[in-house]
Structure formats: structure tokens, C-alpha cells
PDB file of N, CA and C in Angstrom:
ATOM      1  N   UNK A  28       7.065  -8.160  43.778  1.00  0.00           N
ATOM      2  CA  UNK A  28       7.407  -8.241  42.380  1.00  0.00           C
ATOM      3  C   UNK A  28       6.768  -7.102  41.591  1.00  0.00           C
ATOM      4  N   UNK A  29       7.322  -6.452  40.953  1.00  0.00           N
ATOM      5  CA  UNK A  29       6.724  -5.494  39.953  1.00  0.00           C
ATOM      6  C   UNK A  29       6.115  -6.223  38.629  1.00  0.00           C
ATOM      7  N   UNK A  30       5.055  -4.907  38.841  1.00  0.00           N
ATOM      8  CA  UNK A  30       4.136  -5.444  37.383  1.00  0.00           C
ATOM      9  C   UNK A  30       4.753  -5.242  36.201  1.00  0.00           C
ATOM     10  N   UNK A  31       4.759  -5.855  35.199  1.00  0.00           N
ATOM     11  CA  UNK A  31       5.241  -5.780  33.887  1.00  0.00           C
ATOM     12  C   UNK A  31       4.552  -4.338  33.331  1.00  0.00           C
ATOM     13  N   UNK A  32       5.604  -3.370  32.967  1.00  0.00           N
ATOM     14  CA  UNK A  32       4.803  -2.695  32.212  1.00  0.00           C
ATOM     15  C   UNK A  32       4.357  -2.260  30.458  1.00  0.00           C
ATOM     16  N   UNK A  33       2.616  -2.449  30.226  1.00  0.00           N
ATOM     17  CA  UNK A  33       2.942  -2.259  28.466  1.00  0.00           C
ATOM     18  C   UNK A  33       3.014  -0.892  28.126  1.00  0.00           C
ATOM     19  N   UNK A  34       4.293  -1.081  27.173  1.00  0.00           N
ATOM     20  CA  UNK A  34       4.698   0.119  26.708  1.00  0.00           C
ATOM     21  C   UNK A  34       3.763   0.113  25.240  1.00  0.00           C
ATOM     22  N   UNK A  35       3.473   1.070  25.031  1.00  0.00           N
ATOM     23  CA  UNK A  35       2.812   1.056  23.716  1.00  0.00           C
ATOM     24  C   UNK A  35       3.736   1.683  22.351  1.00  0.00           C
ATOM     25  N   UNK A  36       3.818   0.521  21.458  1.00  0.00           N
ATOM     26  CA  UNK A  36       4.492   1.145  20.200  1.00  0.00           C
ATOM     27  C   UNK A  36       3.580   2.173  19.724  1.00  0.00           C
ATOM     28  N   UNK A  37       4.698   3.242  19.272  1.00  0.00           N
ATOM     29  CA  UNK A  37       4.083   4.840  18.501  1.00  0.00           C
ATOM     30  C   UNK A  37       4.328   4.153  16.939  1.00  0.00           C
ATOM     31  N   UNK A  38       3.262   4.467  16.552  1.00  0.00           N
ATOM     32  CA  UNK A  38       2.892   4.174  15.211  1.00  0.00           C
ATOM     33  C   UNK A  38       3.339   5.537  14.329  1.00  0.00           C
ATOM     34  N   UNK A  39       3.390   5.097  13.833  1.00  0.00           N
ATOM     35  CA  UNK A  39       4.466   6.349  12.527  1.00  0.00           C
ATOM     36  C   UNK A  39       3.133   7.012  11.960  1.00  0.00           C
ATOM     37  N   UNK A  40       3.634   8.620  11.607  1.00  0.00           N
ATOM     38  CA  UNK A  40       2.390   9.698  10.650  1.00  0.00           C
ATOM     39  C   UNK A  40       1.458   8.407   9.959  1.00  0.00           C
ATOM     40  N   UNK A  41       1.635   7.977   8.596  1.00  0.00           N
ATOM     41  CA  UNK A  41       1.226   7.761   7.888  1.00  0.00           C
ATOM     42  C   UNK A  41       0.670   6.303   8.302  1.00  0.00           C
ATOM     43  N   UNK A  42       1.338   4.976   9.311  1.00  0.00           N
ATOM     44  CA  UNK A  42       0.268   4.584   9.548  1.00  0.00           C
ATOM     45  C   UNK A  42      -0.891   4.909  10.339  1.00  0.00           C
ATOM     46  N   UNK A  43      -0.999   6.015  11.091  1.00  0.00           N
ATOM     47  CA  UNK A  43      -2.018   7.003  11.792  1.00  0.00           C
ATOM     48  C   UNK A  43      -3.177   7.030  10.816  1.00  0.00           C
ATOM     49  N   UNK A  44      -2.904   7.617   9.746  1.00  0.00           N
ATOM     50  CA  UNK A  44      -3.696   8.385   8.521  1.00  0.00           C
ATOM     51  C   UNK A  44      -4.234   7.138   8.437  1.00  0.00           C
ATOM     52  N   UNK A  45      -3.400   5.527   7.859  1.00  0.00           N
ATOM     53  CA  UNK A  45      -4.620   4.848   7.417  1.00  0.00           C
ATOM     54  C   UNK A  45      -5.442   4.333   8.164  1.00  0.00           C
ATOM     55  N   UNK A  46      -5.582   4.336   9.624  1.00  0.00           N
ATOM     56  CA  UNK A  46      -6.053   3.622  10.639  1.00  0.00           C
ATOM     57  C   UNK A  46      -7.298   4.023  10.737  1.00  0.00           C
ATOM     58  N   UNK A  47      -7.163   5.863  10.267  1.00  0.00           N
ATOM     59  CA  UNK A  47      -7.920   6.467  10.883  1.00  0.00           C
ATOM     60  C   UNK A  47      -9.024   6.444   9.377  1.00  0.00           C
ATOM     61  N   UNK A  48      -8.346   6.566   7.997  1.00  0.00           N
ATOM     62  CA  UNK A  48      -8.950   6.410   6.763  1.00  0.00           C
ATOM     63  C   UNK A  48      -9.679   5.404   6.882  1.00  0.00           C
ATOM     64  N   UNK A  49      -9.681   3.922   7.397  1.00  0.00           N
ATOM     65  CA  UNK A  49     -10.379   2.527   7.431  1.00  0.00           C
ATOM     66  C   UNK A  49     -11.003   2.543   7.943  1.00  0.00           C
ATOM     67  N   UNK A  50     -11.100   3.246   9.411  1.00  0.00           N
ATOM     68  CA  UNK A  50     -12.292   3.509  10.110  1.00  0.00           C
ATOM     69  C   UNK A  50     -13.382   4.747   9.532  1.00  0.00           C
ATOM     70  N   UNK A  51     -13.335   5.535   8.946  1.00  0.00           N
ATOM     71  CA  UNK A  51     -13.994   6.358   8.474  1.00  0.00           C
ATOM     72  C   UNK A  51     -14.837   5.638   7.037  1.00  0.00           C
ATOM     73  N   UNK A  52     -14.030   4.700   6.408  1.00  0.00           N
ATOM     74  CA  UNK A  52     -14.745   4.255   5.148  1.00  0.00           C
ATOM     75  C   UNK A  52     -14.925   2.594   5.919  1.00  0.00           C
ATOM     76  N   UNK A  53     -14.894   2.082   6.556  1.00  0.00           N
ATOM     77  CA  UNK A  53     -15.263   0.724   7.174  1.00  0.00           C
ATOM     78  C   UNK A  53     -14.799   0.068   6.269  1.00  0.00           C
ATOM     79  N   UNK A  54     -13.391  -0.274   6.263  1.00  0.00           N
ATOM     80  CA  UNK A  54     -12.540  -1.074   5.456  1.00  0.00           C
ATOM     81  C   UNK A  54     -12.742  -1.886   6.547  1.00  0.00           C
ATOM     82  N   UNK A  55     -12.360  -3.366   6.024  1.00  0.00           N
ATOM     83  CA  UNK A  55     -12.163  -4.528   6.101  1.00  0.00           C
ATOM     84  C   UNK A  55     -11.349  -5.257   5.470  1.00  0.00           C
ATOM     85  N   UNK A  56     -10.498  -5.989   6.141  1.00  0.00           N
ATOM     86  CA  UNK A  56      -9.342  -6.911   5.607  1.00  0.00           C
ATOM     87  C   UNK A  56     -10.055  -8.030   4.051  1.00  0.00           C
ATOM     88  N   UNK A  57     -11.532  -8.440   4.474  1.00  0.00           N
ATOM     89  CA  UNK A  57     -12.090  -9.239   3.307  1.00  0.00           C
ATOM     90  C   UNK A  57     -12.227  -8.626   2.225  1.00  0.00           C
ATOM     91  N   UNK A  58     -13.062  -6.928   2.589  1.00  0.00           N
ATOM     92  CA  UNK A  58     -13.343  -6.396   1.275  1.00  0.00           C
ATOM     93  C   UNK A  58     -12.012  -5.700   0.680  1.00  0.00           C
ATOM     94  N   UNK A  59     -10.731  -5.600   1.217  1.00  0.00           N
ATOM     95  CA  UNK A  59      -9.352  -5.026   0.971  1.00  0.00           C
ATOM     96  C   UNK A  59      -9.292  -6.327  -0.508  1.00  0.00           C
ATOM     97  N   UNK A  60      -9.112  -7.529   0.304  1.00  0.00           N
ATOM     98  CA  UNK A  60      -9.332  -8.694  -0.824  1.00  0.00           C
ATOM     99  C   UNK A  60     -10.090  -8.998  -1.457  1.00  0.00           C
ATOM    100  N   UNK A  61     -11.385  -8.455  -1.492  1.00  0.00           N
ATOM    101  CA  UNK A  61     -12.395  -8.300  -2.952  1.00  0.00           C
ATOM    102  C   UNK A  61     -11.888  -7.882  -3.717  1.00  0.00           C
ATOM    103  N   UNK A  62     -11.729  -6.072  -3.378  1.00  0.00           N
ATOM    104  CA  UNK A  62     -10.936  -5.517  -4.106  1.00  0.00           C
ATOM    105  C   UNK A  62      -9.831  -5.727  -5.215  1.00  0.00           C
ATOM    106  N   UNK A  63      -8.871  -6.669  -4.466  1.00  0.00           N
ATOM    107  CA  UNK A  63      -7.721  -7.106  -5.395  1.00  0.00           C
ATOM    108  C   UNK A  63      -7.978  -7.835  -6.106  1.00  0.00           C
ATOM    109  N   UNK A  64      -8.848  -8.517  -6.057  1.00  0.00           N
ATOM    110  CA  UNK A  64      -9.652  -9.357  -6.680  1.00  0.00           C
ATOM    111  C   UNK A  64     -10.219  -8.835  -8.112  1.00  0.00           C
ATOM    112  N   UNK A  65     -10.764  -8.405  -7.782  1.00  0.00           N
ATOM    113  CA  UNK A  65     -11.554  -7.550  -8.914  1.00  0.00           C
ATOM    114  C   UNK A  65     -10.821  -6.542  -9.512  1.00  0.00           C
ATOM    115  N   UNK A  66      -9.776  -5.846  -9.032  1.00  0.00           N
ATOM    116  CA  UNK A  66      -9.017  -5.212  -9.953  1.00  0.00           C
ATOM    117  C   UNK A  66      -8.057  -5.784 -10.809  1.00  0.00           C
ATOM    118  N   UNK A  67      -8.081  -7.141 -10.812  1.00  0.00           N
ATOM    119  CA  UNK A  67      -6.943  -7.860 -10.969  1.00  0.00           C
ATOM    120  C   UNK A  67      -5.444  -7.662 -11.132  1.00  0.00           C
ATOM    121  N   UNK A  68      -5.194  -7.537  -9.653  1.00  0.00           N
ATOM    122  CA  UNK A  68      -3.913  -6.678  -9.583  1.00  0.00           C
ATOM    123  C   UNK A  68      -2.927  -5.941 -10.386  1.00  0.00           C
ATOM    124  N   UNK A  69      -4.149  -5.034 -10.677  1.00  0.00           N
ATOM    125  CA  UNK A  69      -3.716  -3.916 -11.817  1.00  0.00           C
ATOM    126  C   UNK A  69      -2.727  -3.425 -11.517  1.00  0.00           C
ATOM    127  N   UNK A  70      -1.917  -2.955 -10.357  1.00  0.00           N
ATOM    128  CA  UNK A  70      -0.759  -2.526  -9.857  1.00  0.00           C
ATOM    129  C   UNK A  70       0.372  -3.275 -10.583  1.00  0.00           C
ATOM    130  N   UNK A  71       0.435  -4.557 -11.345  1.00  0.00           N
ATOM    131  CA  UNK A  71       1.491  -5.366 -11.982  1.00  0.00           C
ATOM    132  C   UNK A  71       1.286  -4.519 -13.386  1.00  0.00           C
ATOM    133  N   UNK A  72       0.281  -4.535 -13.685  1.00  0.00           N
ATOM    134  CA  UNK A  72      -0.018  -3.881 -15.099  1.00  0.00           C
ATOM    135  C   UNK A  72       0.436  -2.936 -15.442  1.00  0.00           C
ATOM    136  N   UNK A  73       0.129  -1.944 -14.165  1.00  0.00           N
ATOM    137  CA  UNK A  73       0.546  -0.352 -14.178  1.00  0.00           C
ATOM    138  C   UNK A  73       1.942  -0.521 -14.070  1.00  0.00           C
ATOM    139  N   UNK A  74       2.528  -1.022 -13.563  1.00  0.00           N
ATOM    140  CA  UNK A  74       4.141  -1.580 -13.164  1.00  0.00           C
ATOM    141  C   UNK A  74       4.856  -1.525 -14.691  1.00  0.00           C
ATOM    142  N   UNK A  75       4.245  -2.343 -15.214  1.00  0.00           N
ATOM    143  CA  UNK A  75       4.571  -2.773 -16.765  1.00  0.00           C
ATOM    144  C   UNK A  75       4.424  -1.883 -17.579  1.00  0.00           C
ATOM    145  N   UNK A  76       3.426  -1.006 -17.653  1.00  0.00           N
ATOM    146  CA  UNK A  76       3.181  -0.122 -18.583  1.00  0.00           C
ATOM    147  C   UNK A  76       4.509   1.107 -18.098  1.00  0.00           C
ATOM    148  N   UNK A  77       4.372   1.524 -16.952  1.00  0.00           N
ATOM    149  CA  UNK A  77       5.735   2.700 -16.888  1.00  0.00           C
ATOM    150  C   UNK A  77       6.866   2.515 -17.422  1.00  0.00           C
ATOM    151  N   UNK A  78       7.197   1.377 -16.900  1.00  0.00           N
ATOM    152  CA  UNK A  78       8.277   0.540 -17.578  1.00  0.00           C
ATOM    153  C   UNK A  78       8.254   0.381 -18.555  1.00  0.00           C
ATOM    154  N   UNK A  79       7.476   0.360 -19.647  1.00  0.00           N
ATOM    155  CA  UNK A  79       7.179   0.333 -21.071  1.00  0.00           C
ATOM    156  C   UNK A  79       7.504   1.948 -21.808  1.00  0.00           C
ATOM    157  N   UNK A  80       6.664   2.637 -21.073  1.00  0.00           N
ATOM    158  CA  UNK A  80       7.363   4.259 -20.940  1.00  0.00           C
ATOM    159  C   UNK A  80       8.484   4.661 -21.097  1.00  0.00           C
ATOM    160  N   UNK A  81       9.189   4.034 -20.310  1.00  0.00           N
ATOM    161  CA  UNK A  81      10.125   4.504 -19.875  1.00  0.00           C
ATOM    162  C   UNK A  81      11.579   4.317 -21.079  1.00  0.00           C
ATOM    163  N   UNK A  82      11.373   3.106 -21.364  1.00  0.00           N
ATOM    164  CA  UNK A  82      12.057   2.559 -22.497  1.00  0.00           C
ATOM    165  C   UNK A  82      11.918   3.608 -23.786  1.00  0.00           C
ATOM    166  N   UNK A  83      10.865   3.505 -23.852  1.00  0.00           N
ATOM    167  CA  UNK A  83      10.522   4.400 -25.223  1.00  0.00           C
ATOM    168  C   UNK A  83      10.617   6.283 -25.297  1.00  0.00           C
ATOM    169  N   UNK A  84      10.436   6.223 -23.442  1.00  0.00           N
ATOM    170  CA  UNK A  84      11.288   7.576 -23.651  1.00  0.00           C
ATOM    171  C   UNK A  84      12.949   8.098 -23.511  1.00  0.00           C
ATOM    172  N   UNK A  85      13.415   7.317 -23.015  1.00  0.00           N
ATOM    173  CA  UNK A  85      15.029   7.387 -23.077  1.00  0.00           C
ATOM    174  C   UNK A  85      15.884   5.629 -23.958  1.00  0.00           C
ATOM    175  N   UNK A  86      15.379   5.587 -25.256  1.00  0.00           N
ATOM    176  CA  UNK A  86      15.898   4.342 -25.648  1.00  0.00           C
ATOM    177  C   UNK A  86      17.372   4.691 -25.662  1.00  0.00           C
ATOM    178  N   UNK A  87      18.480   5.490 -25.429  1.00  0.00           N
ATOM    179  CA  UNK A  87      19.591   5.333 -25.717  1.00  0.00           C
ATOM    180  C   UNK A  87      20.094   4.843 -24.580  1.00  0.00           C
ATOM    181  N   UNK A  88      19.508   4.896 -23.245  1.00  0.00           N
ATOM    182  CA  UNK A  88      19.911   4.921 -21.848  1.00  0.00           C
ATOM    183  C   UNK A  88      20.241   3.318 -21.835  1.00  0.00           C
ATOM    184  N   UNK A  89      19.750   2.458 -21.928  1.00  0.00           N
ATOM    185  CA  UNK A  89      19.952   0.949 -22.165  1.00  0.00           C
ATOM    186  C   UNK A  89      20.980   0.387 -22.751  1.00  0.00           C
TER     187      UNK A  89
END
């Protein structure tokens, strides 16, 4: 019987970069979630505000 063989998935450029970024700064999945924590997922905020931008710079487009 032949052995099963593992093929290894190739991970794409950019998840490379962060694998290699997390290991260099000792990220952790907990402190990833401190983080969000404490920023209070400012990313919704920032979301809102462009979008707020955006309106006020092309109001005829609407």
C-alpha cells in the first residue's frame, strides 16, 4: 500500500509577510484581541467617517 502523501498548501505573498511580521513582533491571537478591544473597533468608525467624506465631497452624486 502506498503512503499517503502531505502535500503542503503554498501560502500566498502576503500571507508569508504576516507570518513572518507575528513572529518578529510575538503576536498572539489573545493580544490581537486586546487590541480590538481597546481600540474599540475603530475600523467601524473610520468606516463611517470616509463615508461621511465622501457624501460631502460629491453631494450631487446621490
Amino acid at each position: 500500500m502506498n503512503k499517503p502523501t502531505k502535500e503542503k498548501q503554498k501560502k500566498s505573498p502576503f500571507s508569508r509577510i504576516m507570518t513572518k511580521g507575528q513572529a518578529r513582533t510575538g503576536y498572539k491571537p489573545t493580544s490581537g484581541d486586546l487590541l480590538m478591544q481597546l481600540s474599540e473597533n475603530d475600523h467601524k468608525r473610520i468606516a463611517t467617517l470616509i463615508a461621511k467624506w465622501l457624501e460631502t465631497d460629491n453631494p450631487r452624486k446621490r
